[in-house]
């Protein structure tokens, strides 16, 4: 079985590498007369989210914009539901120079530049506007520079947004103590697991595709996620309550390999970055409408939505900043963006 998996990975990499090499500068497609036509550069955007999810739709909008604005010189396709492999696999493919880009969050980038993960820390920012200002800060640019130079990862944009994350459980949650002992699925990165544990729950790392069955079978007592994912995943069918704690503001980024990016002509590099930043910010403006609409639809399906005193949850998470050594970094970034603690 292991040999079969390895062979499949090699074949996938070979296919992607062939597609990427065919569109490197100086390797244009020849026409029938033997002259070179205009080079075309292919990019596959990967996400683990479903085709119906909002983030996938937003990346499709980006692909459409790039295909149009580049007059066909960029050929961008979106492959949802992990068709190219797990996010970690696709990041590795990008680092190796393949023509792929992948949807990432701050916790995942924190595996390469540890300070990056603070953007996924509980209650680090309260809304998209604050989180966006962080992405414009000198500190954030420093993280991106380190990703490029030390790890071969190019952040094209970190302006995409998927909304605030909430708890979905089969028990009403009014305060952190109500979470005590509950097995809650979360992102398997330290800032996330420590945040959820500080609130009282037992953090469980599990692939998103297994959450529905996990709650249904009672292997989980619930999960924490954003409405733009919980609604299309139909989690309201197996959970009775949503508790609006807004503990994580889910900023999303699009990352490719620095090596592949460097192969692009300078004008296409600029177009790719500028369009990704622009579309990310534009689509973020519509996310909260989608969040509210999804909440309404889940309520109509029987989900009970609760709004607790968020300060109780903020107070529970506060000690984690000292525990993970993030207090000074938070103060530094808050000073840069003009936010008071």
Short mmCIF file of C-alpha atoms in Angstrom, two decimals:
data_model
loop_
_atom_site.label_atom_id
_atom_site.label_comp_id
_atom_site.label_asym_id
_atom_site.label_seq_id
_atom_site.Cartn_x
_atom_site.Cartn_y
_atom_site.Cartn_z
CA UNK A 1 0.00 0.00 0.00
CA UNK A 2 2.83 2.39 0.88
CA UNK A 3 4.46 1.75 -2.52
CA UNK A 4 1.14 2.53 -4.24
CA UNK A 5 0.79 5.83 -2.37
CA UNK A 6 4.36 6.84 -3.16
CA UNK A 7 3.92 5.94 -6.84
CA UNK A 8 0.70 7.99 -7.00
CA UNK A 9 2.49 10.99 -5.51
CA UNK A 10 5.36 10.65 -7.97
CA UNK A 11 2.99 10.46 -10.92
CA UNK A 12 1.06 13.55 -9.72
CA UNK A 13 4.28 15.48 -9.26
CA UNK A 14 5.45 14.42 -12.71
CA UNK A 15 2.23 15.62 -14.32
CA UNK A 16 2.37 18.97 -12.55
CA UNK A 17 6.07 19.40 -13.24
CA UNK A 18 5.56 18.70 -16.93
CA UNK A 19 2.73 21.24 -17.10
CA UNK A 20 4.81 23.80 -15.24
CA UNK A 21 7.99 23.32 -17.28
CA UNK A 22 6.09 23.64 -20.53
CA UNK A 23 5.29 27.20 -19.58
CA UNK A 24 8.54 28.48 -18.17
CA UNK A 25 10.04 31.56 -19.83
CA UNK A 26 11.83 30.74 -23.04
CA UNK A 27 9.83 27.53 -23.50
CA UNK A 28 6.84 28.85 -25.41
CA UNK A 29 4.63 26.61 -27.51
CA UNK A 30 5.65 26.53 -31.17
CA UNK A 31 3.03 27.05 -33.83
CA UNK A 32 2.81 25.11 -37.09
CA UNK A 33 5.28 27.47 -38.79
CA UNK A 34 7.90 26.70 -36.18
CA UNK A 35 7.88 30.14 -34.55
CA UNK A 36 7.18 30.66 -30.87
CA UNK A 37 3.78 31.77 -29.75
CA UNK A 38 3.31 33.87 -26.61
CA UNK A 39 4.30 31.97 -23.47
CA UNK A 40 1.42 30.73 -21.31
CA UNK A 41 1.95 30.05 -17.60
CA UNK A 42 -0.32 27.60 -15.83
CA UNK A 43 -1.23 27.74 -12.13
CA UNK A 44 -3.32 25.26 -10.17
CA UNK A 45 -4.95 26.72 -7.03
CA UNK A 46 -5.59 24.03 -4.41
CA UNK A 47 -7.92 24.10 -1.39
CA UNK A 48 -9.18 21.38 0.92
CA UNK A 49 -12.58 23.11 1.06
CA UNK A 50 -15.49 21.87 -1.03
CA UNK A 51 -16.56 23.32 -4.35
CA UNK A 52 -19.59 24.88 -2.61
CA UNK A 53 -17.57 26.67 0.08
CA UNK A 54 -17.21 30.44 -0.09
CA UNK A 55 -13.41 30.42 -0.10
CA UNK A 56 -13.41 28.13 -3.14
CA UNK A 57 -15.84 30.42 -4.94
CA UNK A 58 -13.62 33.40 -4.11
CA UNK A 59 -10.57 31.66 -5.54
CA UNK A 60 -12.56 30.89 -8.66
CA UNK A 61 -13.28 34.60 -8.95
CA UNK A 62 -9.55 35.25 -8.66
CA UNK A 63 -8.82 32.67 -11.36
CA UNK A 64 -11.37 34.23 -13.70
CA UNK A 65 -9.92 37.70 -13.14
CA UNK A 66 -6.35 36.54 -13.78
CA UNK A 67 -7.30 34.62 -16.91
CA UNK A 68 -9.01 37.72 -18.28
CA UNK A 69 -6.57 40.41 -17.21
CA UNK A 70 -3.54 38.48 -18.46
CA UNK A 71 -5.13 38.05 -21.90
CA UNK A 72 -4.62 34.32 -21.59
CA UNK A 73 -0.94 34.45 -20.61
CA UNK A 74 -1.91 33.10 -17.20
CA UNK A 75 -4.07 29.97 -17.21
CA UNK A 76 -5.40 29.52 -13.68
CA UNK A 77 -7.58 26.64 -12.51
CA UNK A 78 -9.06 25.98 -9.06
CA UNK A 79 -9.02 22.41 -7.72
CA UNK A 80 -11.15 22.08 -4.54
CA UNK A 81 -11.67 19.22 -2.07
CA UNK A 82 -7.97 18.33 -1.85
CA UNK A 83 -7.71 17.03 -5.40
CA UNK A 84 -3.96 17.73 -5.42
CA UNK A 85 -3.45 16.25 -1.95
CA UNK A 86 -3.50 17.63 1.56
CA UNK A 87 -2.58 21.28 2.10
CA UNK A 88 0.76 20.18 3.56
CA UNK A 89 1.46 18.06 0.47
CA UNK A 90 0.66 20.93 -1.88
CA UNK A 91 2.86 23.34 0.08
CA UNK A 92 5.71 20.87 -0.36
CA UNK A 93 4.95 20.62 -4.09
CA UNK A 94 5.09 24.42 -4.29
CA UNK A 95 8.42 24.55 -2.45
CA UNK A 96 9.78 22.02 -4.94
CA UNK A 97 8.92 24.40 -7.79
CA UNK A 98 5.68 22.96 -9.18
CA UNK A 99 3.08 25.30 -10.65
CA UNK A 100 0.67 25.13 -7.70
CA UNK A 101 -0.70 27.57 -5.15
CA UNK A 102 -2.54 26.59 -1.99
CA UNK A 103 -4.97 28.14 0.44
CA UNK A 104 -3.23 28.62 3.80
CA UNK A 105 -3.96 30.10 7.21
CA UNK A 106 -1.71 31.70 9.80
CA UNK A 107 -1.43 28.58 11.94
CA UNK A 108 -0.04 26.59 9.02
CA UNK A 109 2.44 29.32 8.08
CA UNK A 110 3.46 29.37 11.73
CA UNK A 111 5.06 25.98 11.16
CA UNK A 112 7.68 27.80 9.07
CA UNK A 113 7.81 31.21 10.79
CA UNK A 114 6.58 30.71 14.33
CA UNK A 115 5.52 34.31 14.97
CA UNK A 116 3.11 34.13 12.00
CA UNK A 117 0.82 31.89 14.06
CA UNK A 118 -0.19 34.76 16.36
CA UNK A 119 -2.71 35.80 13.71
CA UNK A 120 -4.61 32.60 14.55
CA UNK A 121 -4.35 33.11 18.30
CA UNK A 122 -7.59 33.44 20.23
CA UNK A 123 -8.95 37.02 20.23
CA UNK A 124 -5.80 38.47 18.64
CA UNK A 125 -8.04 40.61 16.43
CA UNK A 126 -11.74 41.34 16.72
CA UNK A 127 -12.71 41.74 13.07
CA UNK A 128 -11.47 41.73 9.49
CA UNK A 129 -10.47 45.37 9.48
CA UNK A 130 -8.02 44.85 12.34
CA UNK A 131 -6.66 41.65 10.80
CA UNK A 132 -6.19 43.40 7.46
CA UNK A 133 -4.16 46.15 9.13
CA UNK A 134 -1.87 43.46 10.55
CA UNK A 135 -1.18 42.23 7.00
CA UNK A 136 -0.07 45.75 6.09
CA UNK A 137 2.35 46.03 9.00
CA UNK A 138 6.14 45.97 8.91
CA UNK A 139 6.19 42.90 11.15
CA UNK A 140 3.95 40.95 8.80
CA UNK A 141 6.13 41.85 5.81
CA UNK A 142 9.10 40.56 7.75
CA UNK A 143 7.40 37.18 8.16
CA UNK A 144 6.73 37.05 4.42
CA UNK A 145 10.35 37.92 3.63
CA UNK A 146 11.53 35.07 5.87
CA UNK A 147 9.12 32.63 4.20
CA UNK A 148 10.55 33.59 0.81
CA UNK A 149 14.25 33.56 1.70
CA UNK A 150 14.40 30.65 4.15
CA UNK A 151 11.58 28.37 3.01
CA UNK A 152 10.85 29.10 -0.63
CA UNK A 153 7.23 30.09 0.03
CA UNK A 154 5.73 33.15 -1.64
CA UNK A 155 2.64 34.71 -0.04
CA UNK A 156 0.68 36.14 -2.95
CA UNK A 157 -2.05 37.56 -0.73
CA UNK A 158 -3.25 37.26 2.84
CA UNK A 159 -6.35 39.41 2.40
CA UNK A 160 -8.90 36.64 1.92
CA UNK A 161 -11.34 36.12 4.80
CA UNK A 162 -13.60 33.26 5.80
CA UNK A 163 -15.27 34.81 8.83
CA UNK A 164 -15.18 34.41 12.62
CA UNK A 165 -15.18 30.92 14.13
CA UNK A 166 -17.86 29.67 16.52
CA UNK A 167 -18.61 26.55 18.55
CA UNK A 168 -21.12 23.96 17.35
CA UNK A 169 -22.12 21.52 20.10
CA UNK A 170 -24.96 19.40 21.39
CA UNK A 171 -24.83 21.25 24.71
CA UNK A 172 -25.70 24.88 25.35
CA UNK A 173 -22.57 26.93 26.08
CA UNK A 174 -23.05 30.07 28.15
CA UNK A 175 -19.58 30.40 29.66
CA UNK A 176 -16.18 28.67 29.40
CA UNK A 177 -16.96 26.22 32.20
CA UNK A 178 -19.73 24.75 30.05
CA UNK A 179 -17.01 23.52 27.68
CA UNK A 180 -15.19 21.58 30.39
CA UNK A 181 -14.31 18.10 29.17
CA UNK A 182 -16.04 18.43 25.80
CA UNK A 183 -14.12 16.91 22.89
CA UNK A 184 -14.01 19.74 20.33
CA UNK A 185 -12.47 19.47 16.89
CA UNK A 186 -10.08 22.32 16.08
CA UNK A 187 -7.07 23.07 13.91
CA UNK A 188 -4.14 20.97 15.08
CA UNK A 189 -1.72 23.83 15.69
CA UNK A 190 -0.52 24.97 19.10
CA UNK A 191 -2.14 28.42 19.10
CA UNK A 192 -5.49 26.81 18.29
CA UNK A 193 -5.30 23.84 20.64
CA UNK A 194 -4.06 26.01 23.52
CA UNK A 195 -6.85 28.52 22.91
CA UNK A 196 -9.55 25.85 22.94
CA UNK A 197 -8.02 24.13 25.96
CA UNK A 198 -7.88 27.43 27.88
CA UNK A 199 -11.63 27.76 27.36
CA UNK A 200 -12.08 24.38 29.04
CA UNK A 201 -12.56 22.01 26.10
CA UNK A 202 -10.44 19.06 25.02
CA UNK A 203 -9.00 20.00 21.60
CA UNK A 204 -9.14 17.24 19.00
CA UNK A 205 -7.25 17.45 15.70
CA UNK A 206 -9.25 15.74 12.97
CA UNK A 207 -9.61 16.25 9.23
CA UNK A 208 -12.56 18.44 8.31
CA UNK A 209 -14.14 15.71 6.24
CA UNK A 210 -14.48 13.50 9.32
CA UNK A 211 -16.17 16.05 11.59
CA UNK A 212 -19.78 15.31 10.57
CA UNK A 213 -19.41 11.60 11.33
CA UNK A 214 -17.36 12.38 14.43
CA UNK A 215 -20.18 14.42 15.97
CA UNK A 216 -22.86 12.03 14.76
CA UNK A 217 -21.06 9.04 16.30
CA UNK A 218 -20.33 11.01 19.49
CA UNK A 219 -16.58 10.64 19.02
CA UNK A 220 -16.76 14.44 19.26
CA UNK A 221 -19.02 16.64 21.35
CA UNK A 222 -18.67 19.38 18.80
CA UNK A 223 -16.32 21.52 16.74
CA UNK A 224 -15.32 25.13 16.22
CA UNK A 225 -15.45 26.58 12.73
CA UNK A 226 -16.78 29.38 10.55
CA UNK A 227 -20.33 29.46 9.12
CA UNK A 228 -19.01 29.49 5.58
CA UNK A 229 -17.82 25.92 6.19
CA UNK A 230 -20.29 24.57 8.75
CA UNK A 231 -23.33 25.37 6.63
CA UNK A 232 -22.21 23.71 3.36
CA UNK A 233 -20.94 20.77 5.45
CA UNK A 234 -24.44 20.49 6.96
CA UNK A 235 -23.14 20.25 10.53
CA UNK A 236 -26.41 21.71 11.79
CA UNK A 237 -27.85 18.25 11.15
CA UNK A 238 -25.72 16.70 13.91
CA UNK A 239 -25.29 19.67 16.31
CA UNK A 240 -28.03 21.42 18.30
CA UNK A 241 -26.31 24.66 19.34
CA UNK A 242 -24.06 27.33 17.90
CA UNK A 243 -22.27 29.58 20.40
CA UNK A 244 -21.06 32.85 18.87
CA UNK A 245 -17.72 33.37 20.58
CA UNK A 246 -15.87 34.82 17.54
CA UNK A 247 -12.65 33.46 19.03
CA UNK A 248 -10.67 33.19 15.76
CA UNK A 249 -10.83 35.62 12.84
CA UNK A 250 -10.05 33.31 9.94
CA UNK A 251 -7.78 35.18 7.57
CA UNK A 252 -6.78 33.13 4.55
CA UNK A 253 -3.79 33.41 2.29
CA UNK A 254 -2.73 32.14 -1.10
CA UNK A 255 0.82 30.83 -1.27
CA UNK A 256 2.92 29.46 -4.12
CA UNK A 257 6.55 28.46 -4.47
CA UNK A 258 9.10 31.25 -4.69
CA UNK A 259 10.95 29.31 -7.40
CA UNK A 260 7.90 29.11 -9.67
CA UNK A 261 7.03 32.76 -8.97
CA UNK A 262 10.54 33.81 -10.00
CA UNK A 263 10.06 32.10 -13.39
CA UNK A 264 7.19 34.44 -14.24
CA UNK A 265 7.83 37.59 -16.25
CA UNK A 266 7.85 40.67 -14.03
CA UNK A 267 4.56 42.00 -15.40
CA UNK A 268 2.78 38.73 -14.60
CA UNK A 269 4.33 38.68 -11.12
CA UNK A 270 2.88 42.13 -10.47
CA UNK A 271 -0.50 41.18 -11.96
CA UNK A 272 -0.71 38.01 -9.88
CA UNK A 273 0.07 39.75 -6.58
CA UNK A 274 -2.01 42.86 -7.22
CA UNK A 275 -5.06 40.88 -8.35
CA UNK A 276 -4.82 38.42 -5.46
CA UNK A 277 -4.65 41.28 -2.95
CA UNK A 278 -7.52 43.10 -4.62
CA UNK A 279 -9.86 40.11 -4.99
CA UNK A 280 -9.13 38.99 -1.43
CA UNK A 281 -10.13 42.36 -0.03
CA UNK A 282 -13.18 42.67 -2.30
CA UNK A 283 -14.54 39.23 -1.43
CA UNK A 284 -13.92 39.80 2.28
CA UNK A 285 -16.53 42.56 2.19
CA UNK A 286 -19.19 40.02 1.22
CA UNK A 287 -18.18 37.35 3.73
CA UNK A 288 -20.14 38.73 6.67
CA UNK A 289 -23.30 38.77 4.56
CA UNK A 290 -22.66 35.13 3.75
CA UNK A 291 -22.00 34.39 7.44
CA UNK A 292 -25.32 35.97 8.45
CA UNK A 293 -27.19 34.20 5.66
CA UNK A 294 -25.71 30.82 6.63
CA UNK A 295 -26.64 31.42 10.27
CA UNK A 296 -30.22 32.20 9.28
CA UNK A 297 -30.48 29.05 7.18
CA UNK A 298 -29.06 26.90 9.97
CA UNK A 299 -31.52 28.42 12.44
CA UNK A 300 -34.37 27.64 10.04
CA UNK A 301 -33.12 24.06 9.99
CA UNK A 302 -33.36 23.88 13.79
CA UNK A 303 -29.98 25.05 15.08
CA UNK A 304 -30.20 27.12 18.28
CA UNK A 305 -27.89 30.16 18.14
CA UNK A 306 -26.58 31.54 21.44
CA UNK A 307 -24.73 34.81 22.10
CA UNK A 308 -22.73 34.60 25.35
CA UNK A 309 -20.69 37.25 27.12
CA UNK A 310 -17.56 37.11 24.95
CA UNK A 311 -15.44 38.83 27.61
CA UNK A 312 -15.62 35.66 29.72
CA UNK A 313 -13.98 33.71 26.91
CA UNK A 314 -11.42 36.44 26.25
CA UNK A 315 -10.42 36.38 29.91
CA UNK A 316 -10.01 32.60 29.79
CA UNK A 317 -7.68 32.81 26.79
CA UNK A 318 -5.56 35.75 28.00
CA UNK A 319 -3.00 33.64 29.99
CA UNK A 320 -2.13 31.70 26.83
CA UNK A 321 -0.28 34.72 25.42
CA UNK A 322 2.23 34.53 28.26
CA UNK A 323 2.31 30.74 28.14
CA UNK A 324 3.30 30.72 24.45
CA UNK A 325 5.58 33.75 24.74
CA UNK A 326 3.41 35.92 22.48
CA UNK A 327 2.62 38.87 24.76
CA UNK A 328 5.50 41.09 23.60
CA UNK A 329 4.83 40.29 19.95
CA UNK A 330 1.17 41.17 20.39
CA UNK A 331 2.09 44.50 21.99
CA UNK A 332 4.52 45.27 19.15
CA UNK A 333 1.93 44.56 16.45
CA UNK A 334 -0.83 46.43 18.26
CA UNK A 335 1.44 49.48 18.37
CA UNK A 336 2.02 49.20 14.61
CA UNK A 337 -1.69 49.02 13.78
CA UNK A 338 -2.89 51.46 16.45
CA UNK A 339 -4.88 48.97 18.53
CA UNK A 340 -5.12 49.05 22.32
CA UNK A 341 -5.16 45.78 24.26
#
